Short mmCIF file of C-alpha atoms and ligand atoms in Angstrom, two decimals:
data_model
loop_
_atom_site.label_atom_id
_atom_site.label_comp_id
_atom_site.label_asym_id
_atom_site.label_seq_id
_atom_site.Cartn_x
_atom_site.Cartn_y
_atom_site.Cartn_z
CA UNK V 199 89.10 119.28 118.45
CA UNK V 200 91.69 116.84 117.20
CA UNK V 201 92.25 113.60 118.53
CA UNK V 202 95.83 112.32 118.76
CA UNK V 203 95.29 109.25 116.49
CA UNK V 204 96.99 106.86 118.84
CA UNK V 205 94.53 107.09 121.96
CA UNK V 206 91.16 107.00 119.80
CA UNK V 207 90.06 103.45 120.20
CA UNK V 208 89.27 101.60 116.95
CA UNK V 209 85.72 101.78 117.21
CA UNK V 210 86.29 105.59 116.52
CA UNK V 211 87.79 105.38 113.37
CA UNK V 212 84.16 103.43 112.07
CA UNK V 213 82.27 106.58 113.34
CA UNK V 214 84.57 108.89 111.57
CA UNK V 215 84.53 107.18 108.30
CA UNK V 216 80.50 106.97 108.39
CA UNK V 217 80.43 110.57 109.69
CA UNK V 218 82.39 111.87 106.50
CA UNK V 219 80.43 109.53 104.16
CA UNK V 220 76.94 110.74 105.68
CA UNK V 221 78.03 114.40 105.62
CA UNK V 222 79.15 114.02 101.98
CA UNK V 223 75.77 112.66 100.77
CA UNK V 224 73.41 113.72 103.54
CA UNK V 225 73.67 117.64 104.87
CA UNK V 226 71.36 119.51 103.03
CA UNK V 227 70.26 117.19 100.38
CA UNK V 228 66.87 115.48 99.29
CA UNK V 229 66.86 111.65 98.07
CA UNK V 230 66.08 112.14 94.72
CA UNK V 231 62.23 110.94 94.78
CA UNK V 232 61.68 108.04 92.39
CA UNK V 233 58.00 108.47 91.29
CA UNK V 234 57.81 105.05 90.31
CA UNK V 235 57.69 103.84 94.20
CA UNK V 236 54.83 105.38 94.72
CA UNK V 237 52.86 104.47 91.63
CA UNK V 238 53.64 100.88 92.42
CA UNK V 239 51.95 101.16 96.15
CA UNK V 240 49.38 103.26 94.45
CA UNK V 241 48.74 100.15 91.78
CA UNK V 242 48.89 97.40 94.51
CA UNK V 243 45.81 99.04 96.64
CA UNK V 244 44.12 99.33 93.30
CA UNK V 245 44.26 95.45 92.43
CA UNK V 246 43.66 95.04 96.74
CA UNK V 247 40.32 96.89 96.70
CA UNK V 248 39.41 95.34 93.49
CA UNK V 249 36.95 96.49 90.74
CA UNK V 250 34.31 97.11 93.21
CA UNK V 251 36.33 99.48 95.14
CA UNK V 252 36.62 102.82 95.35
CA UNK V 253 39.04 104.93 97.84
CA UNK V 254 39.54 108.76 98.96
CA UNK V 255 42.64 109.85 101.18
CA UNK V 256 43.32 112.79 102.50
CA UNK V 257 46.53 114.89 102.74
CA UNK V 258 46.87 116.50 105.73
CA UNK V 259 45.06 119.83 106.87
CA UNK V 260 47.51 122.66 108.15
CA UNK V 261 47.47 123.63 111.85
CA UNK V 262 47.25 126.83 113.06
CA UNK V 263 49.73 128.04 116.48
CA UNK V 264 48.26 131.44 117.05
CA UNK V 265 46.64 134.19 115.22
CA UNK V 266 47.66 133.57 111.43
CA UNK V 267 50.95 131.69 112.12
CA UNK V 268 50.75 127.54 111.78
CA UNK V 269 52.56 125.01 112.92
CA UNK V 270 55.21 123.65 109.93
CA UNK V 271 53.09 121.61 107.86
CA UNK V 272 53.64 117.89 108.13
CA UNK V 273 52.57 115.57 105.10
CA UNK V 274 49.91 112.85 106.18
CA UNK V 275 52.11 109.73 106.53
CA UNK V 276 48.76 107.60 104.49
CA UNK V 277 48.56 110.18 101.78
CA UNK V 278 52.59 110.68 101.50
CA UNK V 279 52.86 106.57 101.39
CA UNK V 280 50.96 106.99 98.20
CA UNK V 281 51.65 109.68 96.58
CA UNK V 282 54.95 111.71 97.73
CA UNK V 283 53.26 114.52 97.34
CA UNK V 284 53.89 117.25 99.65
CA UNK V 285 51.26 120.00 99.96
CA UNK V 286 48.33 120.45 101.89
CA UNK V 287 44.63 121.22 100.69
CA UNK V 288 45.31 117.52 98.48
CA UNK V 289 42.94 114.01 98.59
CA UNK V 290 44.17 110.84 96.23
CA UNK V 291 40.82 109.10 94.58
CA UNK V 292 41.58 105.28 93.52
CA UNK V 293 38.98 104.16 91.08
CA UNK V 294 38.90 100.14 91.24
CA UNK V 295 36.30 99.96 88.25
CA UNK V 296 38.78 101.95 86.12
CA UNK V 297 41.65 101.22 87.36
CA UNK V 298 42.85 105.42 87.96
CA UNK V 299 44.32 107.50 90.37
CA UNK V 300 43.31 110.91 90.55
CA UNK V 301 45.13 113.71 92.18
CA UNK V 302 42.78 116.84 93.56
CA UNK V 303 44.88 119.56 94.97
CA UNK V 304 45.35 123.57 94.92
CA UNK V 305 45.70 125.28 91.57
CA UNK V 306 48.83 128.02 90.76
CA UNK V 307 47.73 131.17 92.34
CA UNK V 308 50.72 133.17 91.54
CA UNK V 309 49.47 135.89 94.12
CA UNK V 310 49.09 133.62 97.28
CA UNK V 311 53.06 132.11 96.25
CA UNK V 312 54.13 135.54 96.73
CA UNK V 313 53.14 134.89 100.23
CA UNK V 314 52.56 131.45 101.00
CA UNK V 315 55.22 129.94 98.45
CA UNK V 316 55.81 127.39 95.42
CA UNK V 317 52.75 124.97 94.37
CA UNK V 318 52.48 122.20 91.94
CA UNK V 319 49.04 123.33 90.89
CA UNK V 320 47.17 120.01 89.16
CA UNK V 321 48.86 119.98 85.54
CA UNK V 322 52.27 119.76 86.63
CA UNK V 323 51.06 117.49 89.65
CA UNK V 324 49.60 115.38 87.58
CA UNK V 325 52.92 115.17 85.28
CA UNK V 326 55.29 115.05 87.79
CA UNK V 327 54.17 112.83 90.56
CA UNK V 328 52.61 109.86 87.63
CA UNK V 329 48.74 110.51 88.36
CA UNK V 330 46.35 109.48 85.53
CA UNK V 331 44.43 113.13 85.85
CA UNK V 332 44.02 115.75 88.78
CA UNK V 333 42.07 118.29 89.04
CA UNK V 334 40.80 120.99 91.72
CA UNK V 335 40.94 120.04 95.31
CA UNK V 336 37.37 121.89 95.77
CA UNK V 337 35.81 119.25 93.09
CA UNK V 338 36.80 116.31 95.34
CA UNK V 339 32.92 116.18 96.34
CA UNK V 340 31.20 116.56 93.02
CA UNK V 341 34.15 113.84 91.73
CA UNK V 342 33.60 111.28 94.21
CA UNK V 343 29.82 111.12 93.99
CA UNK V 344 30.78 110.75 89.89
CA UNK V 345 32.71 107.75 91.06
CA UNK V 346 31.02 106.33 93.55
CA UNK V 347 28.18 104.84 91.39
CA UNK V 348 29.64 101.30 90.21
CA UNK V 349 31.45 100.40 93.40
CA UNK V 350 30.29 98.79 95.49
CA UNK V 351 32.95 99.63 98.69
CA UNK V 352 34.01 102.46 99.70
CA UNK V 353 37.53 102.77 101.67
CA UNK V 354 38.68 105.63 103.43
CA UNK V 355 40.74 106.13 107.14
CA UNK V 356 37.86 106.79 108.81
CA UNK V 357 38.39 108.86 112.06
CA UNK V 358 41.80 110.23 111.07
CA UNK V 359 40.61 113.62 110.10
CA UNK V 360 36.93 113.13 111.55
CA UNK V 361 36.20 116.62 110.22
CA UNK V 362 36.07 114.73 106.52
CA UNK V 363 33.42 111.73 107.35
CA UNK V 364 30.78 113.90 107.77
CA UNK V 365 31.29 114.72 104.19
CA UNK V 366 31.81 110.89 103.21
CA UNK V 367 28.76 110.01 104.84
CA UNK V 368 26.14 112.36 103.42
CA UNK V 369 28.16 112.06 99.35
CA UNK V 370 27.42 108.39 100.17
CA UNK V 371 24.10 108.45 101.35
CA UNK V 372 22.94 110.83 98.63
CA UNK V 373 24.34 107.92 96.06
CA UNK V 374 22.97 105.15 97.65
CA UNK V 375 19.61 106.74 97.64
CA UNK V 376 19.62 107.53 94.20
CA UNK V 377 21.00 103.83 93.41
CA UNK V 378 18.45 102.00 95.63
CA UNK V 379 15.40 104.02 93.75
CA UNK V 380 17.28 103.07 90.04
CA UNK V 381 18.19 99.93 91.31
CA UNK V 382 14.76 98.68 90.16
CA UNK V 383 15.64 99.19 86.81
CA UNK V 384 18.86 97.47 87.63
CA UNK V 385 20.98 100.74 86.27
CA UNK V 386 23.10 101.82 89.41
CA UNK V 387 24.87 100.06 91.80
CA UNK V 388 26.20 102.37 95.08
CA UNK V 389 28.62 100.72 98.19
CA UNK V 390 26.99 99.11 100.42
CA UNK V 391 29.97 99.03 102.93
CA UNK V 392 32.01 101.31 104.07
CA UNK V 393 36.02 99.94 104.63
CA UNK V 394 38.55 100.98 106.68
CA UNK V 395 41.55 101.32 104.14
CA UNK V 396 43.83 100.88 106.87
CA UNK V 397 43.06 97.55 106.47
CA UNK V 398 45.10 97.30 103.69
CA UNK V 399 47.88 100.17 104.30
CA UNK V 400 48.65 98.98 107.53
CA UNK V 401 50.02 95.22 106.62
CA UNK V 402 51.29 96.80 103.65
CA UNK V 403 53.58 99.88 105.70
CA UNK V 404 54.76 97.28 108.16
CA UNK V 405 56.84 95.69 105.63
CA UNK V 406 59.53 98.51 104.72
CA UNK V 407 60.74 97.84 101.19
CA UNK V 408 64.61 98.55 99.91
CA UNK V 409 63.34 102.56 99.14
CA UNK V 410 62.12 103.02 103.02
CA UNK V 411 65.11 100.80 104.27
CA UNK V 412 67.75 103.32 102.20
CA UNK V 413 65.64 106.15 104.01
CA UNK V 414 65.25 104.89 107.69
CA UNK V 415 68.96 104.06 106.82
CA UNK V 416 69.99 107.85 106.90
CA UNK V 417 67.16 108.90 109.54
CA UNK V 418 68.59 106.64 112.25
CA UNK V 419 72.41 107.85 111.07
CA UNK V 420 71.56 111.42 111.63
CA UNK V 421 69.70 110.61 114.91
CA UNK V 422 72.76 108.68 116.02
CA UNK V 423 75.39 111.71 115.19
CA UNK V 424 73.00 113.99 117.27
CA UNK V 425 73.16 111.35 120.11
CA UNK V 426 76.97 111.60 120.38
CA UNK V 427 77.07 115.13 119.74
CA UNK V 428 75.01 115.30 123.01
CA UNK V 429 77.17 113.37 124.83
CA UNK V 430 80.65 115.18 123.59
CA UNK V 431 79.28 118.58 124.55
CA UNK V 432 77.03 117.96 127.99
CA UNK V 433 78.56 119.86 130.65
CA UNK V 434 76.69 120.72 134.53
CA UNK V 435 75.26 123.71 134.84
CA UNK V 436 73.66 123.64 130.61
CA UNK V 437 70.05 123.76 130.80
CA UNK V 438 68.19 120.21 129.19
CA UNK V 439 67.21 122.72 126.39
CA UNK V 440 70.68 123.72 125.33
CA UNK V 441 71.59 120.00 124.96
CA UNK V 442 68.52 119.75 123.27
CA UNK V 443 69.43 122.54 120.76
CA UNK V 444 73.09 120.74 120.09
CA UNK V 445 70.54 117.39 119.12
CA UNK V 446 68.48 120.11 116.78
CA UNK V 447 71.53 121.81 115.58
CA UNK V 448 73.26 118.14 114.08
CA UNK V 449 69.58 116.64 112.75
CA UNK V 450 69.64 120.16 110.37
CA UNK V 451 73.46 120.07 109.61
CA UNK V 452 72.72 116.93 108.55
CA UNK V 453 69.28 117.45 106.50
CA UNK V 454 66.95 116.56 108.65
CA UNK V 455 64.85 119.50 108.67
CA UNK V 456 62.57 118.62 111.93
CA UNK V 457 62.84 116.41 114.65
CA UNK V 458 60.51 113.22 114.37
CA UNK V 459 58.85 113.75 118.03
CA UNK V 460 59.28 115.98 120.29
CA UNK V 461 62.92 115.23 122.57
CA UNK V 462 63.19 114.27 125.43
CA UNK V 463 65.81 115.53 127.67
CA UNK V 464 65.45 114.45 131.06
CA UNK V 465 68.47 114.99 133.43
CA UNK V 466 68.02 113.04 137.24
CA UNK V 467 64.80 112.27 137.97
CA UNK V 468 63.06 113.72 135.33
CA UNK V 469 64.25 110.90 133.20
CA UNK V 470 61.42 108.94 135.58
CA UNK V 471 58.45 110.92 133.71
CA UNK V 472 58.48 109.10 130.69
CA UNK V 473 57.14 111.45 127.80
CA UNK V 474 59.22 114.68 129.67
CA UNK V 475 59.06 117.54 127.12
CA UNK V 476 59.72 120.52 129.22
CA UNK V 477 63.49 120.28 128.78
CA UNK V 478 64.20 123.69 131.51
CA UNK V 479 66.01 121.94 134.02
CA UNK V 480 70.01 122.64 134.76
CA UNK V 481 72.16 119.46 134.49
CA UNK V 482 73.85 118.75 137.89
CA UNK V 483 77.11 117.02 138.54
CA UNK V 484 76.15 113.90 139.98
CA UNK V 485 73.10 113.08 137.27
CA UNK V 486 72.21 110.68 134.53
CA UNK V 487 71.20 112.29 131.15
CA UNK V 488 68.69 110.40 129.79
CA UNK V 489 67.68 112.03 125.64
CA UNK V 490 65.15 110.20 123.68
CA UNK V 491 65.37 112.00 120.50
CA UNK V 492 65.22 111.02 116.08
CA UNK V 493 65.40 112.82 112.92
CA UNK V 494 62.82 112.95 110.74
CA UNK V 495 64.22 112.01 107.16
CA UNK V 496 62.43 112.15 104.42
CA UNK V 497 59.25 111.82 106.53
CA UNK V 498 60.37 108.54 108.38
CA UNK V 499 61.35 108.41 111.58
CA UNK V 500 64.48 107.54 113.65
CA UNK V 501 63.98 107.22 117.41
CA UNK V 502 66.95 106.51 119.84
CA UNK V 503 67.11 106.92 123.63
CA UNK V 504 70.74 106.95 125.39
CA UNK V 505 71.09 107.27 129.17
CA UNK V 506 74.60 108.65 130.62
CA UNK V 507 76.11 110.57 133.61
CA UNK V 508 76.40 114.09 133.70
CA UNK V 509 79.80 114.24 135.18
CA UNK V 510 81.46 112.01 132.31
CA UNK V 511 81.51 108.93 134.96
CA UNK V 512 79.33 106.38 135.79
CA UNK V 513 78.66 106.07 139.49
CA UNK V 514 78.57 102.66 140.76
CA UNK V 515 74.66 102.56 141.81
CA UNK V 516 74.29 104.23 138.32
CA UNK V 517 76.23 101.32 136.96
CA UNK V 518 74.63 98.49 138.24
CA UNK V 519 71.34 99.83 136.90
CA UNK V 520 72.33 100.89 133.45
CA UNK V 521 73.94 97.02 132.96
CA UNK V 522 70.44 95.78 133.58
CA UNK V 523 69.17 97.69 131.09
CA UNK V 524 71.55 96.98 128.90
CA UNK V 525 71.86 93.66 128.91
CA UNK V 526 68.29 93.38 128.16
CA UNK V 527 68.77 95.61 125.16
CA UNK V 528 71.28 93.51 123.71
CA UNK V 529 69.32 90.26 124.36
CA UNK V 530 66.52 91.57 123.04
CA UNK V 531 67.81 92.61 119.69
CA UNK V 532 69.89 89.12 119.33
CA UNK V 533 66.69 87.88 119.69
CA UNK V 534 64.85 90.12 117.26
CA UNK V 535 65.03 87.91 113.90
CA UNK V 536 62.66 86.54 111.48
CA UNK V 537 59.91 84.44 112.02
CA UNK V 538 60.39 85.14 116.18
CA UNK V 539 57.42 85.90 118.43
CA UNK V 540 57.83 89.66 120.17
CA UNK V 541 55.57 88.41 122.86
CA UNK V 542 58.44 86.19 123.95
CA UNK V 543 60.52 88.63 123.15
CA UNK V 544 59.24 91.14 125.44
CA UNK V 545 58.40 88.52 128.32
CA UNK V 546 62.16 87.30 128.36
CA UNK V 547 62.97 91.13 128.96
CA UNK V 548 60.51 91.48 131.50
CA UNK V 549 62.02 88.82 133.39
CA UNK V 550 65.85 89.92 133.03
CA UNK V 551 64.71 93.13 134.25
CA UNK V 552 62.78 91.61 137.24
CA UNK V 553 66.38 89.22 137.89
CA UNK V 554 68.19 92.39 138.09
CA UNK V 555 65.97 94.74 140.59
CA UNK V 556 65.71 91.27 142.43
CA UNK V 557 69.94 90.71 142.76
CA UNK V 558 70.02 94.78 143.36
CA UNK V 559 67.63 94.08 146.13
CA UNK V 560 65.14 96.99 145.11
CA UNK V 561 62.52 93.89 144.71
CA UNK V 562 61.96 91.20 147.04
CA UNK V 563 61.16 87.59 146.75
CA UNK V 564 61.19 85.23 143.87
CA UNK V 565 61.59 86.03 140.58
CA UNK V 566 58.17 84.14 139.76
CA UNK V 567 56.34 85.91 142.31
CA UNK V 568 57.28 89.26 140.65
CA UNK V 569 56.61 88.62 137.70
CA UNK V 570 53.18 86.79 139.08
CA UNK V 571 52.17 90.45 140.83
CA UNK V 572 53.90 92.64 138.15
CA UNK V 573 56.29 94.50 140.95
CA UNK V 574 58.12 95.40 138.17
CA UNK V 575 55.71 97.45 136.63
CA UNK V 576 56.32 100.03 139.31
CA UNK V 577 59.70 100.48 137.73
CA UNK V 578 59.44 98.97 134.06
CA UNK V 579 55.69 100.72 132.97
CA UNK V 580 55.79 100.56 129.17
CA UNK V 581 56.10 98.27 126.61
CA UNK V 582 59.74 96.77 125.16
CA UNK V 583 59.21 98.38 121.40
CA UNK V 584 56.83 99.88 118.95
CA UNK V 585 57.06 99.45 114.86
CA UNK V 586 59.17 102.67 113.18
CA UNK V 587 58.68 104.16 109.92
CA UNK V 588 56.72 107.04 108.69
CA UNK V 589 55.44 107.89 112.08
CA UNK V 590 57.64 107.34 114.90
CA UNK V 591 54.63 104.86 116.38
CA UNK V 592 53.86 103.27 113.12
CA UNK V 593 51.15 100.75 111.80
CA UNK V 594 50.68 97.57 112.15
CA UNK V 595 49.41 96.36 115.17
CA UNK V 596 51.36 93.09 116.82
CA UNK V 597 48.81 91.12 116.40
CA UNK V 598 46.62 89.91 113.43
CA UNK V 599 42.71 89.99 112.95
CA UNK V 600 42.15 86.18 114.32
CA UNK V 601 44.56 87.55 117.69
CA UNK V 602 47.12 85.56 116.94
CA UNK V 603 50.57 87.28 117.12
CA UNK V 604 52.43 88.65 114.17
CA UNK V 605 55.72 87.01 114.04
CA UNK V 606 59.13 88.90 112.65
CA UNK V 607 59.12 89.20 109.23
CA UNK V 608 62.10 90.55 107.23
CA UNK V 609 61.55 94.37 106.15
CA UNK V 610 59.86 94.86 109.43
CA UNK V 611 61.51 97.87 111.79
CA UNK V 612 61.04 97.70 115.43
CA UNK V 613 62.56 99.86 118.30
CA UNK V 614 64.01 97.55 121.20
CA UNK V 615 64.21 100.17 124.20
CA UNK V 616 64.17 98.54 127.63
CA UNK V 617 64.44 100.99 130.63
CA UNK V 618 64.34 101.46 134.41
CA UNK V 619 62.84 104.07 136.22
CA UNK V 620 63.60 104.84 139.83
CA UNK V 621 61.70 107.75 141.78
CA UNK V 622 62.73 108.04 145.61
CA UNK V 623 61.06 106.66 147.88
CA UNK V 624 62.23 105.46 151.47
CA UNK V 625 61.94 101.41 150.42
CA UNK V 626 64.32 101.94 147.58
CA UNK V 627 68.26 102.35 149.12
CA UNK V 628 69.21 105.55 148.37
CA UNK V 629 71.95 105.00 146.02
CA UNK V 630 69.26 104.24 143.87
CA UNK V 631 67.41 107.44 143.97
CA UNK V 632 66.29 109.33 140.91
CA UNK V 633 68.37 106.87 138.33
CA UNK V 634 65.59 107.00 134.94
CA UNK V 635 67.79 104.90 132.31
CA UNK V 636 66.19 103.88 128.76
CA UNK V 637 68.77 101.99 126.13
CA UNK V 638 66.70 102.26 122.94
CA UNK V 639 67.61 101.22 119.32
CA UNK V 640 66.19 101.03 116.01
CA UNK V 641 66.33 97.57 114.57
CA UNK V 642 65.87 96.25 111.27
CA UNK V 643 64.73 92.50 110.34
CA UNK V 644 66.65 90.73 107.77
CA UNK V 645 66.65 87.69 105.96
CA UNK V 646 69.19 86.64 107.84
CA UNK V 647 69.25 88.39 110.70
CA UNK V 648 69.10 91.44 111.90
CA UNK V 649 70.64 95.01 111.07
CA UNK V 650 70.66 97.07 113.86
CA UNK V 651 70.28 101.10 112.32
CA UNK V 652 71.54 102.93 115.44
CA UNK V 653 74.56 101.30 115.63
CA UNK V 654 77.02 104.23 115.63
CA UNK V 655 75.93 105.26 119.17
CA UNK V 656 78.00 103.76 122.26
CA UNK V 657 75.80 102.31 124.14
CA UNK V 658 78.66 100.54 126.92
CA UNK V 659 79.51 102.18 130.08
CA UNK V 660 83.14 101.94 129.02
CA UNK V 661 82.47 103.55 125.10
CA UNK V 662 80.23 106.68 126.79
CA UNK V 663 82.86 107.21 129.14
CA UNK V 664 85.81 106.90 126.50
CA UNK V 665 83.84 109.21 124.44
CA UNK V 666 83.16 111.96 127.07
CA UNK V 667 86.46 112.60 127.68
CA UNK V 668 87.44 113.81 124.05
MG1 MG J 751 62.25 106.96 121.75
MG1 MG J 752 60.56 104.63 120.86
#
């Protein structure tokens, strides 16, 4: 549809220019990988685990749906860090005594790619994605027992694919054995502890550098396109899935092949159950919309939730809860800078929230006595952001080994996504009824500041409404 030029508000005319650009150098495109980014990660766990280090990580295994059909295959977000490699039946070895990285993965088959499709097999692996050598993924025992000898730690993600520490266990054992009965020659050295390599990934993921920034960049674009596709095309009477499919249909127009988590499309009071998936209900009239929904680009994650009514307009009750929520949302990303503590962060929101149930008189009494007996928590029950990159929950924990919280730092990307949730019930008035709103963004921190990625979605009562009636 085209819009007469003089009754699109400015604020259109940004959307339209970043729509073009993104669909010029997004749809259906790959970021050219540059190798080098992940030879430099792969270099500074090497010089973190030192020469008495060893590590193994695994890609991740394929999931079967039913029968012989399997989920798509999703890289593990460790093993992709690291590598950029994309297939399954893969492990990385680092070798801190000599300094080497080691690819194992599948070898050509050129009858299962009839079937199965395209693999790197491990000489053009090892040439095209930088590894020192590679060789067969079924040699990955045999090889690490070779390597283990001479280090004296071994590091692997212990408990993310359990099925492997068996394995780990009993390669290490057998060495250590060995070692301890040579030892009294003084010939063999074996590990003597076994490391979480998390340890080191995890501080290291949490700070996105200008490669994942140019990524999350696009992911949180894309998700923000689908967002106001949603909102131009919601009608009553569409089932949540339809909507859904409109969110699909822009993420792949746009080259996001999959969605990063599974959206959420919760019309009226569905929007209450916070992880809804089922997405079969028919939108009426009268209802809020609330979608939580990101691409997945490039494996990282965008993750925006938008609340709005049904109908086009706001009602008033719907109004005066949405405001809450937003206000918090904007506080709390003003907020959001370097070298700030989220802890305060998040307690400042929990108190504007409280304020406004409080004024709205849903909660009673003063604001220090809810807050004392966490009333809010009957209508605020999660937390005020998680960390977003390669997985939509990422690493990093917010607080550091000695408990002491982790403040800002630039590179870091947090979700702020505030929300109210009101079921019926006979002590709420019922204006109130059913009204689930969550205002979610994904915010990056900055030297300076802050930039906030999922700008391009409204977010006011007055842009949604503008925008639903083109
Ligand atoms: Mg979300
Ligand atoms: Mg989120």
């Amino acid at each position: 549809m085209q819009w007469p030029i003089s009754s699109v508000p400015h604020w259109h005319f940004g959307w339209l220019v970043k729509y073009k650009q993104l669909a010029a150098t997004s749809a259906g495109r790959n970021i050219k990988m540059d190798i080098t980014v992940y030879q430099q990660r792969r270099q500074t766990v090497l010089n973190k685990i030192g020469e008495d280090g060893i590590a193994i990580i695994f890609a991740a295994p394929e999931q079967r749906r039913s029968n012989d059909t399997e989920y798509p295959f999703r890289q593990d977000s460790y093993f992709h860090y690291l590598t950029g490699f994309p297939e399954p039946g893969a492990a990385l070895i680092l070798n801190g005594r000599e300094h080497t990285s080691t690819l194992l993965c599948r070898n050509k088959d050129p009858e299962h790619e009839i079937w199965n499709g395209f693999r790197y097999g491990y000489t053009a692996a090892r040439e095209q994605f930088a590894f020192d050598s590679a060789d067969d993924i079924n040699q990955w025992p045999v090889l690490l027992k070779q390597a283990l000898a001479g280090h004296r730690r071994l590091f692997a993600l212990w408990g993310l694919y359990p099925e492997n520490d068996p394995k780990l266990i009993e390669l290490w054992y057998e060495v250590a054995r060995i070692a301890n009965y040579r030892s009294a020659n003084g010939s063999t050295i074996a590990p003597d502890s076994l490391v979480n390599l998390a340890s080191i990934l995890d501080p290291m993921r949490l700070i996105k550098d200008k490669h994942e920034q140019s990524i999350m960049r696009i992911a949180a674009e894309i998700s923000a396109q689908a967002h106001i596709r949603a909102m131009q095309t919601t009608r009553a009477g569409q089932y949540e899935y339809q909507v859904e499919a409109e969110i699909l249909h822009e993420f792949m127009q746009r080259g996001a092949r999959y969605p990063s988590y599974n959206s959420i499309v919760a019309g009226g009071k569905n929007a209450c159950c916070l992880h809804y998936v089922s997405n079969n209900c028919q939108l009426q009239q009268n209802d809020l919309l609330m979608i939580d929904a990101g691409a997945e680009y490039q494996m990282y994650a965008g993750d925006i939730s938008r609340t709005f009514p049904v109908s086009g307009r706001f009602s008033s009750a719907q109004k005066d809860i949405y405001d809450i929520v937003l206000a918090v949302n904007q506080a709390s990303i003003t907020s959001t800078v370097k070298q700030a503590n989220w802890q305060n962060i998040s307690a400042t929101a929990i108190s504007m929230l409280t304020q406004g149930l409080i004024d709205l008189g849903i909660l009673h009494g003063s604001l220090e006595q809810n807050i004392e007996t966490q009333t809010y928590r009957r209508f605020y029950m999660h937390g005020l952001g998680h960390w977003l990159g390669l997985d939509v929950h990422d690493v990093g924990g917010r607080f550091d080994s000695n408990e002491q919280p982790i403040l800002l730092q630039a590179g870091m990307v947090t979700t702020i996504e505030p929300g109210l949730y009101i079921s019926a019930a006979d002590d709420i008035p019922q204006a109130f009824h059913n009204i689930g709103i969550r205002i979610e963004d994904n915010v990056l921190i900055t030297e300076t500041g802050n930039e906030v990625l999922t700008a391009s979605v409204p977010k006011t009562t007055a842009e949604i409404e503008t925008l639903m009636q083109y």
